[in-house]
XYZ file of C-alpha atoms in Angstrom:
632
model
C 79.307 88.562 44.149
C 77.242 86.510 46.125
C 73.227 87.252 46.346
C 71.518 89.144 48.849
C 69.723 86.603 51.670
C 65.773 86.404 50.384
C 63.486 87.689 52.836
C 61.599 84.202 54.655
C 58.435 84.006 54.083
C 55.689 86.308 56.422
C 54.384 84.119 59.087
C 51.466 84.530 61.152
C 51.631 86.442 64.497
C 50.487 84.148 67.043
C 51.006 83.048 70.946
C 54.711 81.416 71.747
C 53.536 78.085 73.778
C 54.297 78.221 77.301
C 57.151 75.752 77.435
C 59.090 77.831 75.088
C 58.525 81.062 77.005
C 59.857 79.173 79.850
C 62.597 78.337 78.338
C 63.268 81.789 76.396
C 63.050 83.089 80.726
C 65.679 80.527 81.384
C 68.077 81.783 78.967
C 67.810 85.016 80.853
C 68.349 83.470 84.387
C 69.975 80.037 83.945
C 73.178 80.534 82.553
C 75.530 77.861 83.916
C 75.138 75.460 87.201
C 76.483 78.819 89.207
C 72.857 80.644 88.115
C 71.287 78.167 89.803
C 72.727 77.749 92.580
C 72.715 81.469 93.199
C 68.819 81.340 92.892
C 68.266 78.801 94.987
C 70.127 80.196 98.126
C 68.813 83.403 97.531
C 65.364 81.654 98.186
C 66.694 79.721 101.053
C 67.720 83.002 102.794
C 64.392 84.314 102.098
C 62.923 81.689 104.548
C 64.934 82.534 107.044
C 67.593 79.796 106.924
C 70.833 79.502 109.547
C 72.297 76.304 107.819
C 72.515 76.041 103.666
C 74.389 72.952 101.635
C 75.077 73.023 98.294
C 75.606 69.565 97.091
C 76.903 69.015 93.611
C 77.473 66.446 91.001
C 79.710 66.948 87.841
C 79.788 70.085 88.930
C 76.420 70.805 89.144
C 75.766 70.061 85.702
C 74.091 66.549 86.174
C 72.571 67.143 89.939
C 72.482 70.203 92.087
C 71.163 69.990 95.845
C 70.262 72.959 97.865
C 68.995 71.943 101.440
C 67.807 74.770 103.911
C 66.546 75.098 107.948
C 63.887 77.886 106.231
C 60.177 77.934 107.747
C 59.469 75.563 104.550
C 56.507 75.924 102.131
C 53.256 74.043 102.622
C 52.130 71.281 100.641
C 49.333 73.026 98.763
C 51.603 76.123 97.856
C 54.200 73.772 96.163
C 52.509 73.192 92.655
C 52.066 77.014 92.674
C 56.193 77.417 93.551
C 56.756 75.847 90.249
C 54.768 78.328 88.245
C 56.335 81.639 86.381
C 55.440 84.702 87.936
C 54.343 82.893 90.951
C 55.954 84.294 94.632
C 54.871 85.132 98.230
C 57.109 88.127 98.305
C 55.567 91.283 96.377
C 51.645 91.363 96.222
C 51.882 95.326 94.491
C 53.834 97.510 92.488
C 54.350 99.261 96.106
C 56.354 96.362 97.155
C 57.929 96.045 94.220
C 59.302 99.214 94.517
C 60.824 98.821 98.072
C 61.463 95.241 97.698
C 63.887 93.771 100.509
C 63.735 90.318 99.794
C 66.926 88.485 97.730
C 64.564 86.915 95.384
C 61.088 88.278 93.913
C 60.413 87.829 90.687
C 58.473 84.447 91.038
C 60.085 82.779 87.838
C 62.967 81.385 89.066
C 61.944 77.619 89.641
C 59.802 77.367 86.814
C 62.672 78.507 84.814
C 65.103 76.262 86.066
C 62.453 73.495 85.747
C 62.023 74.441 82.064
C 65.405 73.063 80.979
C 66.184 70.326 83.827
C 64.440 67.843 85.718
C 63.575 69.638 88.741
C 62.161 68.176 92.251
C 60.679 70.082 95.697
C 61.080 68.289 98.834
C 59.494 70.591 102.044
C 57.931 71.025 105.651
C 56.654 73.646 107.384
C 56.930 73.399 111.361
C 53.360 72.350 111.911
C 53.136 69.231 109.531
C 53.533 66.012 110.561
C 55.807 64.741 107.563
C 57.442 66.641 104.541
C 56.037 66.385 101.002
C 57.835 65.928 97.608
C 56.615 67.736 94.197
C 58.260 66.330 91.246
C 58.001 69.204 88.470
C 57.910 66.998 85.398
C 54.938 64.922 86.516
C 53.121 66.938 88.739
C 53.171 64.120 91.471
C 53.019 65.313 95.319
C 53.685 62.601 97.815
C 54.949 62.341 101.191
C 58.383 62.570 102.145
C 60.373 62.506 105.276
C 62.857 64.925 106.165
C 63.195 67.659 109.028
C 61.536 71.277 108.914
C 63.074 73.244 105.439
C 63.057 73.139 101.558
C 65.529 71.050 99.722
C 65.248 71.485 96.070
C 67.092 68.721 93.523
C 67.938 69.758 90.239
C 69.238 66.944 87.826
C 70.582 66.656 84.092
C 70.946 70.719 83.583
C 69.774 71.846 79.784
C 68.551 68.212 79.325
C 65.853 69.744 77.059
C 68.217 72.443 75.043
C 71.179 70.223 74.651
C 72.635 73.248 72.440
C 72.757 75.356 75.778
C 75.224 72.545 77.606
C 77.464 72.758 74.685
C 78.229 76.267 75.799
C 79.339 75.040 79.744
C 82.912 74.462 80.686
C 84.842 71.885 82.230
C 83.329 70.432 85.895
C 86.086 71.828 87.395
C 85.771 75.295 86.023
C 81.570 74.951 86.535
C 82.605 74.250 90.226
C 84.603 77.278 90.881
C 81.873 79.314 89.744
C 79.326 77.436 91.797
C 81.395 77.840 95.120
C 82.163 81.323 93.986
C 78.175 81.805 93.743
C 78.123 80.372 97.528
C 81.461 82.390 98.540
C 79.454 85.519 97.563
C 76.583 84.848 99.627
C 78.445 84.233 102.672
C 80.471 87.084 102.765
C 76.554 88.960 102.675
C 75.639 86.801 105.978
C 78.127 85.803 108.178
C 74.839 84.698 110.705
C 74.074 81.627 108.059
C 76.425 78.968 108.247
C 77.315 77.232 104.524
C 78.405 74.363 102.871
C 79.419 72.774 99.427
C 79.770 69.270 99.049
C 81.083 67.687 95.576
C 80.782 64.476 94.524
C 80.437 63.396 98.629
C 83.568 65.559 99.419
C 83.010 69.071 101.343
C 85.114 71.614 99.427
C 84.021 74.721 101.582
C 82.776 75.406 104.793
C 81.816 78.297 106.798
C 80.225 78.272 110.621
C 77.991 81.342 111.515
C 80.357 84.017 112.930
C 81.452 87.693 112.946
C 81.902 89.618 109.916
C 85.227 90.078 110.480
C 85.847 86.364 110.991
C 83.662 85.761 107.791
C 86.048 87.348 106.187
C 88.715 86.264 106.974
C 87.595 83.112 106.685
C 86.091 83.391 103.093
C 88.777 85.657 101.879
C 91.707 84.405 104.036
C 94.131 86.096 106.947
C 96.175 87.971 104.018
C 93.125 90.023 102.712
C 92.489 91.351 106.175
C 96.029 92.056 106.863
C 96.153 94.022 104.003
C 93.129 95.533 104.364
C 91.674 98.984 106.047
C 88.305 99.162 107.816
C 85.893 101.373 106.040
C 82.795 102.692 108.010
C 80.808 106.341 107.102
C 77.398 106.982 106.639
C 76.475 109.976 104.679
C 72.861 111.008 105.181
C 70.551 108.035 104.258
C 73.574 105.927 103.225
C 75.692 103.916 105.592
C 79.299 101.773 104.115
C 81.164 99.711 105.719
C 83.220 97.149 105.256
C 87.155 96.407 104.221
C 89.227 98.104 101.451
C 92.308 96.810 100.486
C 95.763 98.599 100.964
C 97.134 99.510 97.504
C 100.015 96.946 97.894
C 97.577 94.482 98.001
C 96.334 95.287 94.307
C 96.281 92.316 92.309
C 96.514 91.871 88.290
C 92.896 90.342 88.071
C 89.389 92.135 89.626
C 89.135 88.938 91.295
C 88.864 90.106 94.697
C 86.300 92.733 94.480
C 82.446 92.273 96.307
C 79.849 95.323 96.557
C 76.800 94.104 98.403
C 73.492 96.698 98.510
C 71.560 95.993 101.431
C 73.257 92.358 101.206
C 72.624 92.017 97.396
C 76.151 90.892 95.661
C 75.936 93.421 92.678
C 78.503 94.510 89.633
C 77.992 98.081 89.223
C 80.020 100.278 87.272
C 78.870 103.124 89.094
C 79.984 101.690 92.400
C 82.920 100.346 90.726
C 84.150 103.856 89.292
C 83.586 105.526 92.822
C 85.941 102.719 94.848
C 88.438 103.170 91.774
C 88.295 106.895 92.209
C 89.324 106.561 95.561
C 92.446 104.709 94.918
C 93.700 106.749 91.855
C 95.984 108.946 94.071
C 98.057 106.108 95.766
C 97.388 103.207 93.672
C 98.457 103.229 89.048
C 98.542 101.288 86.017
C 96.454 98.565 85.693
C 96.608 96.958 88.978
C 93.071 96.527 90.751
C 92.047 97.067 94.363
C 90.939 94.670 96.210
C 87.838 95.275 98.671
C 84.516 94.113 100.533
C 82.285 96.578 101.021
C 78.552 97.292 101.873
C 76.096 100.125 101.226
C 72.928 100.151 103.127
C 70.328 102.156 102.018
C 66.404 102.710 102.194
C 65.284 100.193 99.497
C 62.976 102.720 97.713
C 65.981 104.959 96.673
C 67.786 101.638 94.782
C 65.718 99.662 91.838
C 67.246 96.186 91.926
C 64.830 94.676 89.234
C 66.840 96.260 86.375
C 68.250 92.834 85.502
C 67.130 89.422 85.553
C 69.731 87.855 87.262
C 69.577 91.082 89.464
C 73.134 91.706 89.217
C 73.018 95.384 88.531
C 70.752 97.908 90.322
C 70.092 101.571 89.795
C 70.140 104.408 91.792
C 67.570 107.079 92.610
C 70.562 109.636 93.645
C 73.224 108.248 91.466
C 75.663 111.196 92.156
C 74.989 110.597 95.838
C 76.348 107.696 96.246
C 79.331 107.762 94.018
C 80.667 110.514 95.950
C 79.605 108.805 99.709
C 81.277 105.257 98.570
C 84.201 107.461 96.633
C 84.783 109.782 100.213
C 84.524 106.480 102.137
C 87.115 104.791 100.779
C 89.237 107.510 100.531
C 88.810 108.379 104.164
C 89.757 104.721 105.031
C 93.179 104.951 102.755
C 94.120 108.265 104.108
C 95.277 106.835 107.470
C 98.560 105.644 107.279
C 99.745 102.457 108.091
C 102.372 104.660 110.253
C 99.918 104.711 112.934
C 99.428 101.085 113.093
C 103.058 99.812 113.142
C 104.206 99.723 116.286
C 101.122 100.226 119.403
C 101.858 103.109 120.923
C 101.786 103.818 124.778
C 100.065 107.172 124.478
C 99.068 109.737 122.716
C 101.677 111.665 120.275
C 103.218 114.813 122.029
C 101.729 117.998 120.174
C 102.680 121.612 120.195
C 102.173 123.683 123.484
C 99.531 126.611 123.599
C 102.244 128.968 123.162
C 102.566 128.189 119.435
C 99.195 128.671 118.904
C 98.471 125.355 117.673
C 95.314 123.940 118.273
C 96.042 119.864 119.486
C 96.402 117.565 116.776
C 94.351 114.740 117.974
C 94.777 112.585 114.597
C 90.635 112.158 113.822
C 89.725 109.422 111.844
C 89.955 110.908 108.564
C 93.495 111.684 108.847
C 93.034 115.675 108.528
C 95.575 117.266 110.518
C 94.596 120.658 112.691
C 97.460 121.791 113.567
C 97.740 125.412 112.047
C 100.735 127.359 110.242
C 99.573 131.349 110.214
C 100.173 133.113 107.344
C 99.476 136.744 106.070
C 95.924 137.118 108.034
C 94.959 133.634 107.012
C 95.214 129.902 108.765
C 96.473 127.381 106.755
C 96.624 123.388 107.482
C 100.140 121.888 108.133
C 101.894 119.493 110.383
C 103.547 121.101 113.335
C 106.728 120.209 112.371
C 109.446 121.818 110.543
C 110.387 120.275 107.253
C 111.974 121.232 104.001
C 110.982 122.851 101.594
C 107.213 123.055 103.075
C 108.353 125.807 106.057
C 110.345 127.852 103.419
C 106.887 127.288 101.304
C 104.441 127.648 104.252
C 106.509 131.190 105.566
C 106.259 132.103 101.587
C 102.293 132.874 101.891
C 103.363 135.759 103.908
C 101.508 138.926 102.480
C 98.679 136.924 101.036
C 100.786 135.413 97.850
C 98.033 134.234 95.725
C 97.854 130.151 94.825
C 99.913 130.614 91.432
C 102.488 132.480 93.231
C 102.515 130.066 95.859
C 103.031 127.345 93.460
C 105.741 129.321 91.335
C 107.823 129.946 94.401
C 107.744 126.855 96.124
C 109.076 124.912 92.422
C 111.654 127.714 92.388
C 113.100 126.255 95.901
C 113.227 122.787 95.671
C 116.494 122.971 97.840
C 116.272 124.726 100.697
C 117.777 122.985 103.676
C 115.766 121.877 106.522
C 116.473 123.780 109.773
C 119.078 122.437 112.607
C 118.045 121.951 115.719
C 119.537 124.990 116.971
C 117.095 126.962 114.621
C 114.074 125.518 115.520
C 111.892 127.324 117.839
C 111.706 126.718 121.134
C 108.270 126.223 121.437
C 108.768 123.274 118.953
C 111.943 121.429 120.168
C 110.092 119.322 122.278
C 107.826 118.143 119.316
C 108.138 114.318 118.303
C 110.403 115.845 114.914
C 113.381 116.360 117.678
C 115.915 114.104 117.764
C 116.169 111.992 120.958
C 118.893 109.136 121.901
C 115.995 106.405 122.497
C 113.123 105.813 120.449
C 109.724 106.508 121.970
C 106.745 103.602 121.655
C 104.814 106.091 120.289
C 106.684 106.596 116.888
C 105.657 103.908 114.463
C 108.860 104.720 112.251
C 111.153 104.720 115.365
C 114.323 106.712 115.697
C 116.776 107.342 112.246
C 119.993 105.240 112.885
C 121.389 105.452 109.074
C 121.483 106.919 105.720
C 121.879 104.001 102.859
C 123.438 104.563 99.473
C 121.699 108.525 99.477
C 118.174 106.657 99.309
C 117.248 104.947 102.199
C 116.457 105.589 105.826
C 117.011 102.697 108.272
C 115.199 103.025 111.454
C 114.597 101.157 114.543
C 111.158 100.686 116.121
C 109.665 98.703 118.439
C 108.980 95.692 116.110
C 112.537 96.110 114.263
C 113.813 97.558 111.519
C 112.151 100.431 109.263
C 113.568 101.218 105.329
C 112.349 104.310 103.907
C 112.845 105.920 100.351
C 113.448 109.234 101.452
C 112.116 110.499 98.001
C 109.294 109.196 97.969
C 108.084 109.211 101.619
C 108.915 113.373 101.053
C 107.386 113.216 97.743
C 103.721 112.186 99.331
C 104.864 114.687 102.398
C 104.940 117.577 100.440
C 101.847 116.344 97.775
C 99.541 116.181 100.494
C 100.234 119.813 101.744
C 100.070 121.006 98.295
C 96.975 119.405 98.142
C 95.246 121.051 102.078
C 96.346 124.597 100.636
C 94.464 123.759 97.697
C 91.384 122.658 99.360
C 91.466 125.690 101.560
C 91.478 128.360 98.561
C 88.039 128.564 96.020
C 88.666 127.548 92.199
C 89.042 130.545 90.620
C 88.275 130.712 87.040
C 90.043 132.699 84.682
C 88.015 134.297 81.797
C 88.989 133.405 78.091
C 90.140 136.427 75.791
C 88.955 133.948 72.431
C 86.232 131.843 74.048
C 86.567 128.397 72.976
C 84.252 126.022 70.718
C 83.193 122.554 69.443
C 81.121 120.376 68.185
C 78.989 118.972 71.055
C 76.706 115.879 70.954
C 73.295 116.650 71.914
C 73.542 114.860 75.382
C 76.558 117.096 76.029
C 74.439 120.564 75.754
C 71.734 119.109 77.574
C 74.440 118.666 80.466
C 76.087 121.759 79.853
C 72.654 123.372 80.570
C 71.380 121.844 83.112
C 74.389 121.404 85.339
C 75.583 125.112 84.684
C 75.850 126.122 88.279
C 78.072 123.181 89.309
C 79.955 124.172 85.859
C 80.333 127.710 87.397
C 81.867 126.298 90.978
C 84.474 124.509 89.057
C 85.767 127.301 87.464
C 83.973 126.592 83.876
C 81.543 128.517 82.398
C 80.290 126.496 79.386
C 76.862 127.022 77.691
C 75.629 127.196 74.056
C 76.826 129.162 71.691
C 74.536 127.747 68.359
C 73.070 124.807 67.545
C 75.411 121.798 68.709
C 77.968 124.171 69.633
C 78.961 125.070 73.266
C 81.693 128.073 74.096
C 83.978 127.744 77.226
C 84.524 131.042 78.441
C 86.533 130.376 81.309
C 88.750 127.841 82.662
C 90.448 126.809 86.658
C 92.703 129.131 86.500
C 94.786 126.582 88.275
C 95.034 124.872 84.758
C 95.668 127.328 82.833
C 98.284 124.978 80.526
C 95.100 122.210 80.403
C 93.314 121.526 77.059
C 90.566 123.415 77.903
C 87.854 121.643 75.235
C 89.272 118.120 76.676
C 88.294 119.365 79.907
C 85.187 120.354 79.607
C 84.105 117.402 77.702
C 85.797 115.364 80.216
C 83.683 117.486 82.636
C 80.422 116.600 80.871
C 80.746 113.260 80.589
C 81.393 112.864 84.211
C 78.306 115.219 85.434
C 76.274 112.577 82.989
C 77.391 109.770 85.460
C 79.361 110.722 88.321
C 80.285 114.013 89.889
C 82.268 116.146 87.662
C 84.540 117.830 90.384
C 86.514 114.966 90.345
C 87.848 115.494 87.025
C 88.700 118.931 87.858
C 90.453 117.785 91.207
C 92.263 114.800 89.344
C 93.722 117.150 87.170
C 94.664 119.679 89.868
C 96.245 116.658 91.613
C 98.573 116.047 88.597
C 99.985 119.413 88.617
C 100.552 119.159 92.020
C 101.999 115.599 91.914
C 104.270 116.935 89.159
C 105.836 119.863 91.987
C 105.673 117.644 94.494
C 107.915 115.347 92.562
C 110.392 118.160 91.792
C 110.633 119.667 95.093
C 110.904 116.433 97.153
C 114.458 115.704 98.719
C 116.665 113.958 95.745
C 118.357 110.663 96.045
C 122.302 110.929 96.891
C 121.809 113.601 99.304
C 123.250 113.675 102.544
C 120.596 113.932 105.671
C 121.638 114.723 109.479
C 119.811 112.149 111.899
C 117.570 114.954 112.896
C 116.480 115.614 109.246
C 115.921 112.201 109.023
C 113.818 112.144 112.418
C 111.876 114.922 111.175
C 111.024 113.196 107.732
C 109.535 109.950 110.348
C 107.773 112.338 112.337
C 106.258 113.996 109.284
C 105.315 110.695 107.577
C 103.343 109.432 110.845
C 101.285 112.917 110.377
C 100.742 112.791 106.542
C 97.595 111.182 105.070
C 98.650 108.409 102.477
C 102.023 108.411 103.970
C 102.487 104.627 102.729
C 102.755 105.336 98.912
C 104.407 107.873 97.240
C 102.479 110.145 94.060
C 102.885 106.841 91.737
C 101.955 104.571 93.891
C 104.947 103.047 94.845
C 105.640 102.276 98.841
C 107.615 104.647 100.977
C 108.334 102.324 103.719
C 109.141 98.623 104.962
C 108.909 97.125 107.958
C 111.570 93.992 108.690
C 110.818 92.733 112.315
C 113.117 91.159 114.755
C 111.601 87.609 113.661
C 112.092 87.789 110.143
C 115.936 89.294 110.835
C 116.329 86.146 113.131
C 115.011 83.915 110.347
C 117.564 85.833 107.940
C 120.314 84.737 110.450
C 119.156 81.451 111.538
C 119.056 82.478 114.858
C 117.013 80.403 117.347
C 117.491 76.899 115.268
């Protein structure tokens, strides 16, 4: 056995030198070549700069020059620059705590300048010359170069040789220095940018639009596949582009969240986009998005980190649910709507129906109404199978289980003829017509294939649908309206139910009781680390109900707990949906199959059936020429 480690012997408590605190700072900030590039051109968009370059040597590892158009520092402020804790940009904790600048805590320089050689070349607009500090030697002399900062940083961890052991290849230190760069740009499309290497530019980007930034930064297939996302929710305003679930990649490479133009990696933020993607998009695949959340800088703390990477929230629950609702807003509009431009507006039912018109808002909500036993429920105007046999089932006020049980028990019923459609809703878009019109995206049916697919004709070409799965989503989605329109309804336990709870888990329990209570659970302590649930959704009444409500609590620590309860409603409902879609290997009439186009173009998330798989493909006349080498 070998011996137990002796204690070393006690040493004195005494002051670290400054150098070594420096460099103990620089561990913190300075991690690779990327760091500090990042920390320069956040200081070079704190003076106001329209034009930053990035030149780099050995990929940044032996030089590193960041040249700016800033206002410039002035001679005798450049020692002080080079000092820790030294900054012109908070002067009080008041600041501190609203801070809008990209840099701030005053350390950055003198850390870099603690493990390289480091060198400060300025002019402000009312000098006659510029003026060079070297850090190592203190030396200020005159330079010459035009109003702005550059700062050279050579030989990087020349003084802790064990800390360059740790960097990678130049080539991999470069990709993280012009990802560093690629980050800020997509923050300020008004800056113009640009990375030299070794004398060659490897990136550049002119001011311009956002929209052009990105799709300049992030190239014309992100914003092809890619939905606009803009809300603001009380004090919070989002915006930017989310990515269409097809466009998931294997990798989280293609994921920014800027707050108030601050590149971040929060897992908060990060658990609210994923949220919004887990009904159309599975697995293990990630979203890709660019997205940006303004808000007042006193409700966000951004000096949680020193690299300030990761900020923290004054309303955490706030925002997951306004960047969560955002995104899923922007996802719920089909890509129907986009696939062919239409000439007008989508024909909806008359007056005489009752209907109110179903102008298509933004959020993809229909308003067209089905009555039902003294009570309005949400559906598409159009007739479909089997949600008109389910939507003339709530007759008589049928409660939500018996809605449910009855509309599994019919998975079959045959959609209505022509003949049997109403009058009043034979001149709705569902109703078959000899030419298609330019306002239906999926055109007009022209073929069944093998019992699966629909083939269409639109305006651009040809459409494929999987009939399955495009009625799959169809009939999720109104599964899902009639189950926003009805309260949870909790259903009391005979034999309440107990465990073992952490101590963090009955402090939740008791102070989130009331938003316990709305979701159907009543949960509160029953002894010393033990809580009781004494009623459950009575929705999920075959759910593990101690699995839920711990799944519950650990949410309401974080997030907002009504999402577990509405995930889990959603897989119930996913599950019908799935059995009471139309099967493969049946035989549809063109005007079934019209209806099923009409009803996609209506149906939020139309694009992706419950599993995430697409419903739809669009094959235009120039790819079917290019199949048939016509035209060469």
């Amino acid at each position: 056995m070998s011996a137990l480690p002796q204690p070393s012997p006690r040493r004195p408590i005494r002051e670290l030198p400054d150098e070594l605190i420096s460099q103990i700072a620089a561990g913190e900030v300075v991690e690779r070549p990327a760091s500090v590039v990042r920390e320069l051109v956040d200081n070079a968009l704190d003076a106001g700069a329209t034009q930053i370059t990035v030149r780099l040597v050995a990929g940044g590892v032996r030089a590193i020059l960041v040249e700016d158009d800033g206002i410039g520092i002035p001679a005798g402020e450049l020692p002080m620059a080079l000092k820790r804790h030294a900054t012109s940009k908070i002067a009080s904790l008041a600041e501190l705590e609203a801070v809008s600048t990209m840099g701030f805590r005053g350390e950055a320089l003198a850390a870099i300048a603690s493990v390289a050689e480091v060198a400060v070349l300025s002019r402000t607009a009312g000098s006659d010359h510029a003026w060079r500090l070297d850090a190592r030697s203190g030396e200020l002399a005159p330079a010459a170069r035009g109003v702005g900062t550059s700062v050279e940083v050579r030989e990087l961890f020349f003084s802790t040789p064990a800390r360059r052991k740790f960097l990678k290849t130049d080539a991999t230190e470069l990709a993280h220095c012009i990802e560093a760069v690629r980050r800020h740009a997509l923050a300020r499309p008004d800056v113009a940018f640009a990375v030299w290497h070794e004398g060659r530019l490897v990136e550049q980007w002119r001011r311009a639009s956002f929209e052009q930034r990105v799709r300049d930064v992030l190239g014309a297939d992100f914003m092809e596949g890619a939905r606009e996302v803009q809300a603001r929710v009380g004090p919070l305003a989002i915006s930017g582009y989310a990515g269409v679930p097809e466009a998931a990649r294997s990798r989280a490479d293609q994921q920014y969240f800027y707050v108030n133009g601050r590149y971040v990696r929060d897992k908060l933020l990060a658990h609210g986009v994923r949220a919004a993607y887990e009904d159309v998009l599975h697995g293990a695949r990630q979203p890709v998005y660019l997205l940006r959340l303004d808000i007042a800088p006193d409700r966000v703390d951004v000096n949680v980190h020193p690299t300030k990477i990761e900020v923290r929230f004054r309303d955490a629950r706030e925002v997951h649910q306004a960047v969560r609702h955002a995104v899923e807003a922007a996802l719920a509009q089909p890509r129907t709507q986009t696939a062919a431009a239409p000439a007008g507006p989508v024909a909806q039912p008359t007056a005489s129906t009752g209907a109110q018109p179903a102008t298509a808002p933004q959020t993809g909500t229909e308003t067209a109404w089905v009555s039902g036993g003294g009570r309005s429920f949400s559906a598409p105007p159009v007739v479909r199978e089997p949600v008109a046999a389910f939507g003339a089932q709530l007759q008589g006020r049928l409660a939500w289980q018996e809605a449910l049980a009855l509309h599994a028990a019919e998975p079959g019923a045959a959609w209505p003829r022509r003949s049997q459609v109403p009058a009043a809703q034979a001149d709705t878009p569902c109703a078959a017509a000899d030419e298609p019109r330019p306002d239906w995206p999926l055109g007009r049916a022209i073929a069944q294939l093998g019992g699966v697919y629909i083939l269409a004709e639109n305006a651009l070409g040809l459409v494929i649908v999987d009939m399955h799965a495009a009625h799959e989503r169809i009939v999720y989605e109104q599964l899902k309206r009639l189950l926003t329109e009805q309260r949870i309804e909790a259903q009391p336990l005979l034999i309440p139910a107990t465990f073992a709870a952490t101590p963090a888990e009955i402090a939740t329990a008791e102070s989130a009781r009331d938003v316990l209570l709305t979701l159907g659970l009543d949960v509160s302590p029953l002894g010393p680390g033990t809580l009781a649930v004494r009623s459950r959704p009575a929705a999920l009444a075959q759910a593990d109900v101690v699995e839920l409500a711990r799944s519950v609590l650990a949410e309401l620590a974080h997030y907002d707990a009504s999402h577990v309860i509405e995930r889990a409603q959603h897989e119930l409902l996913a599950t019908m949906a799935c059995h009471g879609a139309v099967r493969a290997n049946r035989r549809l009439t063109l005007e079934e199959m019209n209806a099923l186009l009409r009803e996609m173009e209506r149906t939020e998330r139309a694009d992706q059936c419950n599993h995430g798989r697409p419903t739809w493909r669009q094959l235009t006349l120039k790819e079917l020429d290019g199949l048939f080498l016509r035209g060469r």
